[in-house]
GROMACS .gro file of C-alpha atoms in nm:
model
  430
    1UNK     CA    1   2.438  -3.034   1.242
    2UNK     CA    2   2.194  -3.021   0.935
    3UNK     CA    3   2.091  -2.659   0.814
    4UNK     CA    4   1.769  -2.536   0.860
    5UNK     CA    5   1.535  -2.358   0.583
    6UNK     CA    6   1.359  -2.022   0.684
    7UNK     CA    7   1.070  -1.946   0.471
    8UNK     CA    8   0.913  -1.626   0.371
    9UNK     CA    9   0.689  -1.547   0.677
   10UNK     CA   10   0.321  -1.453   0.702
   11UNK     CA   11   0.379  -1.088   0.673
   12UNK     CA   12   0.009  -1.041   0.790
   13UNK     CA   13  -0.287  -0.833   0.606
   14UNK     CA   14  -0.356  -1.097   0.420
   15UNK     CA   15  -0.020  -1.052   0.195
   16UNK     CA   16   0.076  -1.378  -0.013
   17UNK     CA   17   0.400  -1.293  -0.160
   18UNK     CA   18   0.670  -1.046  -0.154
   19UNK     CA   19   0.944  -0.905  -0.373
   20UNK     CA   20   1.308  -0.957  -0.272
   21UNK     CA   21   1.450  -0.569  -0.267
   22UNK     CA   22   1.761  -0.614  -0.118
   23UNK     CA   23   1.958  -0.893   0.046
   24UNK     CA   24   2.171  -0.808   0.391
   25UNK     CA   25   2.382  -1.090   0.388
   26UNK     CA   26   2.558  -1.376   0.130
   27UNK     CA   27   2.658  -1.743   0.153
   28UNK     CA   28   2.923  -1.792   0.440
   29UNK     CA   29   2.818  -1.500   0.627
   30UNK     CA   30   2.752  -1.555   1.011
   31UNK     CA   31   2.382  -1.427   1.129
   32UNK     CA   32   2.306  -1.369   1.474
   33UNK     CA   33   1.925  -1.417   1.631
   34UNK     CA   34   1.704  -1.110   1.525
   35UNK     CA   35   1.937  -1.013   1.255
   36UNK     CA   36   1.792  -0.837   0.947
   37UNK     CA   37   1.884  -1.079   0.634
   38UNK     CA   38   1.638  -0.925   0.359
   39UNK     CA   39   1.426  -0.629   0.235
   40UNK     CA   40   1.125  -0.711   0.063
   41UNK     CA   41   0.853  -0.548  -0.090
   42UNK     CA   42   0.500  -0.633  -0.072
   43UNK     CA   43   0.200  -0.538  -0.186
   44UNK     CA   44   0.180  -0.262   0.083
   45UNK     CA   45   0.499  -0.148   0.218
   46UNK     CA   46   0.882  -0.248   0.228
   47UNK     CA   47   0.936  -0.446   0.502
   48UNK     CA   48   1.275  -0.581   0.676
   49UNK     CA   49   1.283  -0.946   0.768
   50UNK     CA   50   1.530  -1.068   0.997
   51UNK     CA   51   1.562  -1.432   1.102
   52UNK     CA   52   1.455  -1.616   1.391
   53UNK     CA   53   1.775  -1.839   1.443
   54UNK     CA   54   2.201  -1.773   1.455
   55UNK     CA   55   2.425  -1.971   1.237
   56UNK     CA   56   2.589  -1.963   0.888
   57UNK     CA   57   2.413  -1.836   0.578
   58UNK     CA   58   2.430  -2.156   0.381
   59UNK     CA   59   2.210  -2.088   0.059
   60UNK     CA   60   1.988  -1.799  -0.054
   61UNK     CA   61   1.681  -1.968  -0.258
   62UNK     CA   62   1.594  -1.626  -0.451
   63UNK     CA   63   1.785  -1.338  -0.594
   64UNK     CA   64   1.682  -0.970  -0.593
   65UNK     CA   65   1.390  -0.901  -0.809
   66UNK     CA   66   1.223  -1.226  -0.750
   67UNK     CA   67   0.870  -1.233  -0.649
   68UNK     CA   68   0.861  -1.510  -0.332
   69UNK     CA   69   0.517  -1.637  -0.194
   70UNK     CA   70   0.475  -1.675   0.173
   71UNK     CA   71   0.574  -2.010   0.284
   72UNK     CA   72   0.854  -2.047  -0.015
   73UNK     CA   73   1.219  -2.143   0.103
   74UNK     CA   74   1.396  -1.795   0.172
   75UNK     CA   75   1.722  -1.897   0.339
   76UNK     CA   76   1.875  -2.177   0.470
   77UNK     CA   77   2.106  -2.146   0.813
   78UNK     CA   78   2.363  -2.399   0.925
   79UNK     CA   79   2.355  -2.343   1.294
   80UNK     CA   80   2.701  -2.296   1.475
   81UNK     CA   81   2.835  -2.579   1.657
   82UNK     CA   82   2.911  -2.361   1.982
   83UNK     CA   83   2.518  -2.261   1.959
   84UNK     CA   84   2.381  -2.328   2.352
   85UNK     CA   85   2.137  -2.600   2.369
   86UNK     CA   86   1.916  -2.348   2.541
   87UNK     CA   87   1.844  -2.131   2.253
   88UNK     CA   88   1.804  -2.372   2.039
   89UNK     CA   89   1.537  -2.525   2.243
   90UNK     CA   90   1.367  -2.178   2.313
   91UNK     CA   91   1.370  -2.122   1.921
   92UNK     CA   92   1.206  -2.470   1.894
   93UNK     CA   93   0.966  -2.409   2.158
   94UNK     CA   94   0.841  -2.047   2.033
   95UNK     CA   95   0.784  -2.196   1.673
   96UNK     CA   96   0.581  -2.463   1.811
   97UNK     CA   97   0.416  -2.228   2.033
   98UNK     CA   98   0.324  -1.993   1.672
   99UNK     CA   99   0.514  -1.705   1.785
  100UNK     CA  100   0.639  -1.626   1.418
  101UNK     CA  101   0.892  -1.353   1.527
  102UNK     CA  102   0.923  -1.267   1.140
  103UNK     CA  103   0.853  -0.886   1.103
  104UNK     CA  104   1.090  -0.556   1.281
  105UNK     CA  105   1.044  -0.541   1.645
  106UNK     CA  106   0.954  -0.922   1.655
  107UNK     CA  107   1.218  -1.093   1.819
  108UNK     CA  108   1.281  -1.424   1.992
  109UNK     CA  109   1.350  -1.269   2.343
  110UNK     CA  110   1.061  -1.303   2.597
  111UNK     CA  111   1.004  -0.945   2.560
  112UNK     CA  112   0.876  -0.946   2.223
  113UNK     CA  113   0.652  -1.162   2.129
  114UNK     CA  114   0.466  -1.164   1.835
  115UNK     CA  115   0.106  -1.337   1.747
  116UNK     CA  116   0.231  -1.393   1.359
  117UNK     CA  117   0.225  -1.740   1.247
  118UNK     CA  118   0.556  -1.913   1.279
  119UNK     CA  119   0.772  -2.032   0.975
  120UNK     CA  120   0.872  -2.404   1.042
  121UNK     CA  121   1.219  -2.495   0.983
  122UNK     CA  122   1.307  -2.802   0.777
  123UNK     CA  123   1.606  -2.984   0.648
  124UNK     CA  124   1.791  -2.781   0.342
  125UNK     CA  125   1.773  -3.089   0.113
  126UNK     CA  126   1.665  -3.083  -0.242
  127UNK     CA  127   1.315  -3.188  -0.161
  128UNK     CA  128   1.227  -2.902   0.025
  129UNK     CA  129   1.251  -2.694  -0.294
  130UNK     CA  130   1.109  -2.995  -0.524
  131UNK     CA  131   0.919  -2.812  -0.837
  132UNK     CA  132   0.531  -2.875  -0.820
  133UNK     CA  133   0.490  -2.837  -1.226
  134UNK     CA  134   0.789  -2.695  -1.429
  135UNK     CA  135   1.082  -2.909  -1.370
  136UNK     CA  136   1.297  -2.613  -1.304
  137UNK     CA  137   1.075  -2.341  -1.163
  138UNK     CA  138   1.034  -2.310  -0.772
  139UNK     CA  139   0.823  -2.001  -0.743
  140UNK     CA  140   0.421  -2.025  -0.853
  141UNK     CA  141   0.451  -1.694  -0.915
  142UNK     CA  142   0.680  -1.730  -1.189
  143UNK     CA  143   0.513  -2.004  -1.332
  144UNK     CA  144   0.189  -1.786  -1.360
  145UNK     CA  145   0.370  -1.524  -1.559
  146UNK     CA  146   0.523  -1.747  -1.777
  147UNK     CA  147   0.181  -1.913  -1.834
  148UNK     CA  148   0.003  -1.582  -1.846
  149UNK     CA  149   0.208  -1.504  -2.126
  150UNK     CA  150   0.266  -1.821  -2.308
  151UNK     CA  151   0.605  -1.908  -2.265
  152UNK     CA  152   0.746  -2.264  -2.209
  153UNK     CA  153   0.971  -2.267  -1.960
  154UNK     CA  154   1.113  -2.581  -2.093
  155UNK     CA  155   1.278  -2.355  -2.355
  156UNK     CA  156   1.409  -2.127  -2.117
  157UNK     CA  157   1.815  -2.098  -2.019
  158UNK     CA  158   1.789  -2.068  -1.619
  159UNK     CA  159   1.996  -1.795  -1.442
  160UNK     CA  160   1.924  -1.904  -1.120
  161UNK     CA  161   2.137  -2.153  -0.860
  162UNK     CA  162   2.104  -2.491  -0.928
  163UNK     CA  163   1.943  -2.434  -1.291
  164UNK     CA  164   1.629  -2.283  -1.116
  165UNK     CA  165   1.420  -2.036  -1.352
  166UNK     CA  166   1.398  -1.700  -1.211
  167UNK     CA  167   1.151  -1.428  -1.286
  168UNK     CA  168   1.401  -1.194  -1.481
  169UNK     CA  169   1.451  -1.520  -1.683
  170UNK     CA  170   1.066  -1.534  -1.808
  171UNK     CA  171   1.067  -1.157  -1.834
  172UNK     CA  172   1.333  -1.131  -2.052
  173UNK     CA  173   1.159  -1.397  -2.246
  174UNK     CA  174   0.866  -1.162  -2.268
  175UNK     CA  175   1.032  -0.942  -2.396
  176UNK     CA  176   1.210  -1.129  -2.655
  177UNK     CA  177   1.543  -1.067  -2.521
  178UNK     CA  178   1.614  -1.440  -2.343
  179UNK     CA  179   1.828  -1.701  -2.469
  180UNK     CA  180   1.644  -1.993  -2.511
  181UNK     CA  181   1.706  -2.402  -2.568
  182UNK     CA  182   1.701  -2.473  -2.932
  183UNK     CA  183   1.346  -2.570  -2.990
  184UNK     CA  184   1.250  -2.899  -3.199
  185UNK     CA  185   1.243  -2.839  -3.604
  186UNK     CA  186   0.867  -2.892  -3.592
  187UNK     CA  187   0.810  -2.595  -3.344
  188UNK     CA  188   1.062  -2.349  -3.515
  189UNK     CA  189   0.825  -2.361  -3.808
  190UNK     CA  190   0.480  -2.364  -3.647
  191UNK     CA  191   0.301  -2.062  -3.745
  192UNK     CA  192   0.152  -2.023  -3.406
  193UNK     CA  193   0.499  -1.874  -3.346
  194UNK     CA  194   0.445  -1.598  -3.540
  195UNK     CA  195   0.122  -1.510  -3.403
  196UNK     CA  196   0.250  -1.455  -3.073
  197UNK     CA  197   0.552  -1.217  -3.191
  198UNK     CA  198   0.541  -0.818  -3.072
  199UNK     CA  199   0.716  -0.544  -3.198
  200UNK     CA  200   1.045  -0.465  -3.080
  201UNK     CA  201   0.969  -0.164  -2.910
  202UNK     CA  202   0.671  -0.287  -2.722
  203UNK     CA  203   0.744  -0.262  -2.328
  204UNK     CA  204   0.601  -0.483  -2.062
  205UNK     CA  205   0.591  -0.388  -1.717
  206UNK     CA  206   0.509  -0.619  -1.490
  207UNK     CA  207   0.228  -0.516  -1.235
  208UNK     CA  208   0.369  -0.589  -0.890
  209UNK     CA  209   0.389  -0.459  -0.535
  210UNK     CA  210   0.221  -0.135  -0.449
  211UNK     CA  211   0.086  -0.049  -0.793
  212UNK     CA  212  -0.091  -0.433  -0.815
  213UNK     CA  213  -0.276  -0.391  -0.487
  214UNK     CA  214  -0.379  -0.060  -0.595
  215UNK     CA  215  -0.526  -0.193  -0.944
  216UNK     CA  216  -0.683  -0.462  -0.732
  217UNK     CA  217  -0.805  -0.234  -0.494
  218UNK     CA  218  -0.940   0.019  -0.747
  219UNK     CA  219  -1.077  -0.252  -0.990
  220UNK     CA  220  -1.283  -0.385  -0.719
  221UNK     CA  221  -1.424  -0.028  -0.595
  222UNK     CA  222  -1.537  -0.012  -0.959
  223UNK     CA  223  -1.713  -0.345  -0.963
  224UNK     CA  224  -1.915  -0.362  -0.631
  225UNK     CA  225  -1.944   0.026  -0.563
  226UNK     CA  226  -2.247   0.235  -0.728
  227UNK     CA  227  -2.064   0.554  -0.700
  228UNK     CA  228  -2.169   0.902  -0.792
  229UNK     CA  229  -1.992   1.220  -0.795
  230UNK     CA  230  -2.091   1.619  -0.759
  231UNK     CA  231  -1.857   1.915  -0.726
  232UNK     CA  232  -1.891   2.286  -0.669
  233UNK     CA  233  -1.653   2.582  -0.736
  234UNK     CA  234  -1.542   2.764  -0.427
  235UNK     CA  235  -1.337   3.086  -0.319
  236UNK     CA  236  -1.081   2.968  -0.104
  237UNK     CA  237  -0.906   3.314  -0.038
  238UNK     CA  238  -1.013   3.338   0.307
  239UNK     CA  239  -0.863   2.992   0.375
  240UNK     CA  240  -0.562   3.058   0.183
  241UNK     CA  241  -0.555   3.369   0.402
  242UNK     CA  242  -0.578   3.174   0.711
  243UNK     CA  243  -0.267   2.923   0.647
  244UNK     CA  244  -0.063   3.238   0.595
  245UNK     CA  245  -0.174   3.389   0.977
  246UNK     CA  246  -0.110   3.035   1.101
  247UNK     CA  247   0.242   3.001   0.936
  248UNK     CA  248   0.332   3.394   1.069
  249UNK     CA  249   0.192   3.290   1.408
  250UNK     CA  250   0.348   2.956   1.456
  251UNK     CA  251   0.600   2.890   1.159
  252UNK     CA  252   0.685   2.555   1.346
  253UNK     CA  253   0.331   2.425   1.351
  254UNK     CA  254   0.375   2.332   0.957
  255UNK     CA  255  -0.040   2.355   0.890
  256UNK     CA  256  -0.060   2.330   0.507
  257UNK     CA  257  -0.342   2.303   0.315
  258UNK     CA  258  -0.368   1.940   0.325
  259UNK     CA  259  -0.418   1.950   0.700
  260UNK     CA  260  -0.692   2.268   0.679
  261UNK     CA  261  -0.880   2.051   0.404
  262UNK     CA  262  -0.815   1.742   0.659
  263UNK     CA  263  -0.980   1.924   0.950
  264UNK     CA  264  -1.251   2.020   0.764
  265UNK     CA  265  -1.313   1.675   0.626
  266UNK     CA  266  -1.318   1.562   0.992
  267UNK     CA  267  -1.558   1.836   1.097
  268UNK     CA  268  -1.832   1.742   0.793
  269UNK     CA  269  -1.805   1.354   0.898
  270UNK     CA  270  -1.906   1.496   1.246
  271UNK     CA  271  -2.155   1.676   1.089
  272UNK     CA  272  -2.285   1.380   0.848
  273UNK     CA  273  -2.185   1.036   0.997
  274UNK     CA  274  -2.363   0.835   0.747
  275UNK     CA  275  -2.054   0.919   0.519
  276UNK     CA  276  -1.784   0.768   0.749
  277UNK     CA  277  -1.897   0.374   0.674
  278UNK     CA  278  -1.904   0.106   0.484
  279UNK     CA  279  -2.122  -0.133   0.313
  280UNK     CA  280  -2.086  -0.543   0.454
  281UNK     CA  281  -2.233  -0.715   0.148
  282UNK     CA  282  -2.243  -1.038   0.311
  283UNK     CA  283  -2.488  -0.943   0.615
  284UNK     CA  284  -2.623  -0.677   0.393
  285UNK     CA  285  -2.562  -0.355   0.641
  286UNK     CA  286  -2.454  -0.058   0.659
  287UNK     CA  287  -2.151  -0.010   0.913
  288UNK     CA  288  -2.131   0.372   1.075
  289UNK     CA  289  -1.780   0.405   1.246
  290UNK     CA  290  -1.768   0.593   1.571
  291UNK     CA  291  -1.394   0.664   1.480
  292UNK     CA  292  -1.249   0.877   1.174
  293UNK     CA  293  -0.936   0.712   1.018
  294UNK     CA  294  -0.847   0.948   0.767
  295UNK     CA  295  -0.634   0.839   0.457
  296UNK     CA  296  -0.473   1.055   0.201
  297UNK     CA  297  -0.357   1.007  -0.145
  298UNK     CA  298   0.003   1.027  -0.162
  299UNK     CA  299   0.213   0.988  -0.503
  300UNK     CA  300   0.535   0.797  -0.415
  301UNK     CA  301   0.815   0.616  -0.632
  302UNK     CA  302   0.633   0.293  -0.566
  303UNK     CA  303   0.311   0.404  -0.712
  304UNK     CA  304   0.029   0.583  -0.527
  305UNK     CA  305  -0.061   0.506  -0.182
  306UNK     CA  306  -0.283   0.594   0.084
  307UNK     CA  307  -0.158   0.624   0.432
  308UNK     CA  308  -0.401   0.664   0.705
  309UNK     CA  309  -0.404   0.908   0.985
  310UNK     CA  310  -0.590   0.720   1.297
  311UNK     CA  311  -0.809   0.881   1.528
  312UNK     CA  312  -0.803   1.184   1.319
  313UNK     CA  313  -1.110   1.337   1.486
  314UNK     CA  314  -0.907   1.330   1.816
  315UNK     CA  315  -0.646   1.554   1.686
  316UNK     CA  316  -0.622   1.921   1.733
  317UNK     CA  317  -0.524   2.089   1.403
  318UNK     CA  318  -0.125   2.115   1.481
  319UNK     CA  319  -0.131   1.739   1.588
  320UNK     CA  320  -0.314   1.651   1.287
  321UNK     CA  321  -0.074   1.843   1.009
  322UNK     CA  322   0.205   1.706   1.239
  323UNK     CA  323   0.097   1.328   1.157
  324UNK     CA  324   0.008   1.412   0.790
  325UNK     CA  325   0.394   1.541   0.739
  326UNK     CA  326   0.513   1.202   0.917
  327UNK     CA  327   0.313   0.997   0.721
  328UNK     CA  328   0.387   1.156   0.396
  329UNK     CA  329   0.738   1.122   0.513
  330UNK     CA  330   0.720   0.759   0.591
  331UNK     CA  331   0.531   0.674   0.247
  332UNK     CA  332   0.803   0.873   0.017
  333UNK     CA  333   1.079   0.692   0.201
  334UNK     CA  334   0.884   0.359   0.178
  335UNK     CA  335   0.887   0.313   0.546
  336UNK     CA  336   0.551   0.267   0.584
  337UNK     CA  337   0.404  -0.089   0.725
  338UNK     CA  338   0.089  -0.238   0.606
  339UNK     CA  339  -0.097  -0.152   0.924
  340UNK     CA  340  -0.039   0.230   0.802
  341UNK     CA  341  -0.206   0.167   0.466
  342UNK     CA  342  -0.492  -0.005   0.604
  343UNK     CA  343  -0.829   0.054   0.777
  344UNK     CA  344  -0.895   0.409   0.639
  345UNK     CA  345  -1.263   0.490   0.683
  346UNK     CA  346  -1.246   0.843   0.448
  347UNK     CA  347  -1.023   0.958   0.213
  348UNK     CA  348  -0.903   1.316   0.119
  349UNK     CA  349  -0.747   1.336  -0.238
  350UNK     CA  350  -0.528   1.682  -0.323
  351UNK     CA  351  -0.487   1.595  -0.677
  352UNK     CA  352  -0.427   2.019  -0.736
  353UNK     CA  353  -0.061   1.935  -0.663
  354UNK     CA  354  -0.042   1.825  -1.019
  355UNK     CA  355  -0.200   2.100  -1.150
  356UNK     CA  356  -0.544   2.013  -1.209
  357UNK     CA  357  -0.847   2.138  -1.149
  358UNK     CA  358  -1.068   1.843  -1.117
  359UNK     CA  359  -1.146   1.499  -1.140
  360UNK     CA  360  -1.421   1.205  -1.087
  361UNK     CA  361  -1.178   0.991  -0.810
  362UNK     CA  362  -1.243   0.661  -0.765
  363UNK     CA  363  -1.346   0.546  -0.388
  364UNK     CA  364  -1.062   0.365  -0.175
  365UNK     CA  365  -1.252   0.026  -0.130
  366UNK     CA  366  -1.446  -0.059   0.101
  367UNK     CA  367  -1.485   0.305   0.217
  368UNK     CA  368  -1.821   0.522   0.145
  369UNK     CA  369  -1.675   0.863   0.029
  370UNK     CA  370  -1.408   1.069  -0.108
  371UNK     CA  371  -1.343   1.445  -0.139
  372UNK     CA  372  -1.111   1.552  -0.406
  373UNK     CA  373  -0.940   1.917  -0.399
  374UNK     CA  374  -0.847   2.072  -0.690
  375UNK     CA  375  -0.550   2.357  -0.755
  376UNK     CA  376  -0.605   2.665  -0.612
  377UNK     CA  377  -0.574   2.934  -0.858
  378UNK     CA  378  -0.648   3.289  -0.969
  379UNK     CA  379  -1.001   3.339  -1.125
  380UNK     CA  380  -1.245   3.613  -1.192
  381UNK     CA  381  -1.554   3.582  -0.882
  382UNK     CA  382  -1.838   3.791  -0.805
  383UNK     CA  383  -1.725   3.951  -0.463
  384UNK     CA  384  -1.920   4.163  -0.291
  385UNK     CA  385  -2.133   4.270  -0.614
  386UNK     CA  386  -1.790   4.305  -0.798
  387UNK     CA  387  -1.594   4.097  -1.030
  388UNK     CA  388  -1.237   4.067  -0.850
  389UNK     CA  389  -0.967   3.774  -0.890
  390UNK     CA  390  -1.022   3.533  -0.613
  391UNK     CA  391  -0.807   3.219  -0.521
  392UNK     CA  392  -1.069   2.971  -0.643
  393UNK     CA  393  -1.087   2.590  -0.609
  394UNK     CA  394  -1.304   2.310  -0.731
  395UNK     CA  395  -1.415   2.033  -0.491
  396UNK     CA  396  -1.537   1.709  -0.610
  397UNK     CA  397  -1.695   1.460  -0.396
  398UNK     CA  398  -1.755   1.048  -0.458
  399UNK     CA  399  -1.967   0.849  -0.262
  400UNK     CA  400  -2.087   0.512  -0.258
  401UNK     CA  401  -2.516   0.591  -0.333
  402UNK     CA  402  -2.598   0.256  -0.119
  403UNK     CA  403  -2.490   0.455   0.210
  404UNK     CA  404  -2.708   0.767   0.104
  405UNK     CA  405  -2.860   0.942  -0.111
  406UNK     CA  406  -2.800   1.281  -0.267
  407UNK     CA  407  -2.898   1.508   0.000
  408UNK     CA  408  -2.696   1.369   0.247
  409UNK     CA  409  -2.360   1.384  -0.020
  410UNK     CA  410  -2.448   1.751  -0.118
  411UNK     CA  411  -2.524   1.871   0.259
  412UNK     CA  412  -2.176   1.735   0.294
  413UNK     CA  413  -2.013   1.890  -0.001
  414UNK     CA  414  -2.159   2.218   0.063
  415UNK     CA  415  -2.057   2.213   0.451
  416UNK     CA  416  -1.691   2.192   0.332
  417UNK     CA  417  -1.725   2.456   0.075
  418UNK     CA  418  -1.904   2.664   0.354
  419UNK     CA  419  -1.580   2.610   0.531
  420UNK     CA  420  -1.328   2.663   0.282
  421UNK     CA  421  -1.528   3.019   0.200
  422UNK     CA  422  -1.571   3.086   0.599
  423UNK     CA  423  -1.290   2.891   0.785
  424UNK     CA  424  -1.410   3.039   1.101
  425UNK     CA  425  -1.709   2.785   1.076
  426UNK     CA  426  -1.465   2.529   1.194
  427UNK     CA  427  -1.471   2.693   1.546
  428UNK     CA  428  -1.825   2.784   1.554
  429UNK     CA  429  -1.978   2.467   1.466
  430UNK     CA  430  -1.758   2.180   1.633
   0.00000   0.00000   0.00000
């Protein structure tokens, strides 16, 4: 029976490519329906990809570390001769229906249907991976990388199966370490080649995955949003004591400073709903939202991400703290789904954990505002007519000047500062 090529499926959220992190199978292995075959990293999260058919692995089209476009060949499966005709027919029907069955939890069983677009099978024939522009390059990402860095792929020695040039071949060429085919004599003496040489100690780091997404989002924010920042120093001594008292009363609640500031932000947005919004540039409208999906900045090995706690305005303090802890753990372990990183309406950035006092944070597009919290440290502070050492922090608030004027922004920041200095306001002003 003819082998079937399974392409990288549509991973949703507008994602167009993914990097192969780890293959879970090898050529010759037998796979079952819905078995996880590969872990990939998209621009937003690491994702396990199952295969919707059973059979034997005939070919892997990309090595670990390679970036693959959605719709590009991923794996070829030779169906087992004993595969029941009914199962094969069910797979064809689901493919035609557009079920997709491509992400974790979306199998081919009737109880787990998916709305994601189907990856259409096709015969595993050399024509299935025909090169579009360069004769030995499959991935458009590899072609683009070579073109952007002035690399002639015809001069490279391919290391991929079937003489395919891989991303790592281009990256090595960029670093000046890749073996290349002998160039014509005229090219070897061309002065232009000298102009593109770099020092041996120059390091180029590909902008990809999470870092690429954040770079694009931050750049778009700077281009489109006329932001302004205001800040204030506040005495957080009573808030620090409240955290300690909560911990003594209920150690299992795990309420930290991030949760307290999150609760303060939610209360502030309830009082100033103008800031829980975004600008619809196409319709020239300010869209105010009835729900608070609270994002918070989290530093991970893959870079900065902003997990989202949905419907934060409905959560009691203990539940809000638990949701923040869960999202933080998932972010550090790379278990966040793309949906966990999108849809936020307001972002809290606690950069004080890095030991810094202040910042002018960039708004998380398309949101309208972000609150930044600096480190809490002992400083001389006027308290009850005397100068005392108090726990002081700096709050910075960046907002989209299109959605409000300084009065609203200043009112929100002052409300937050008052809650930090007098936490009982969280109860009295609900």
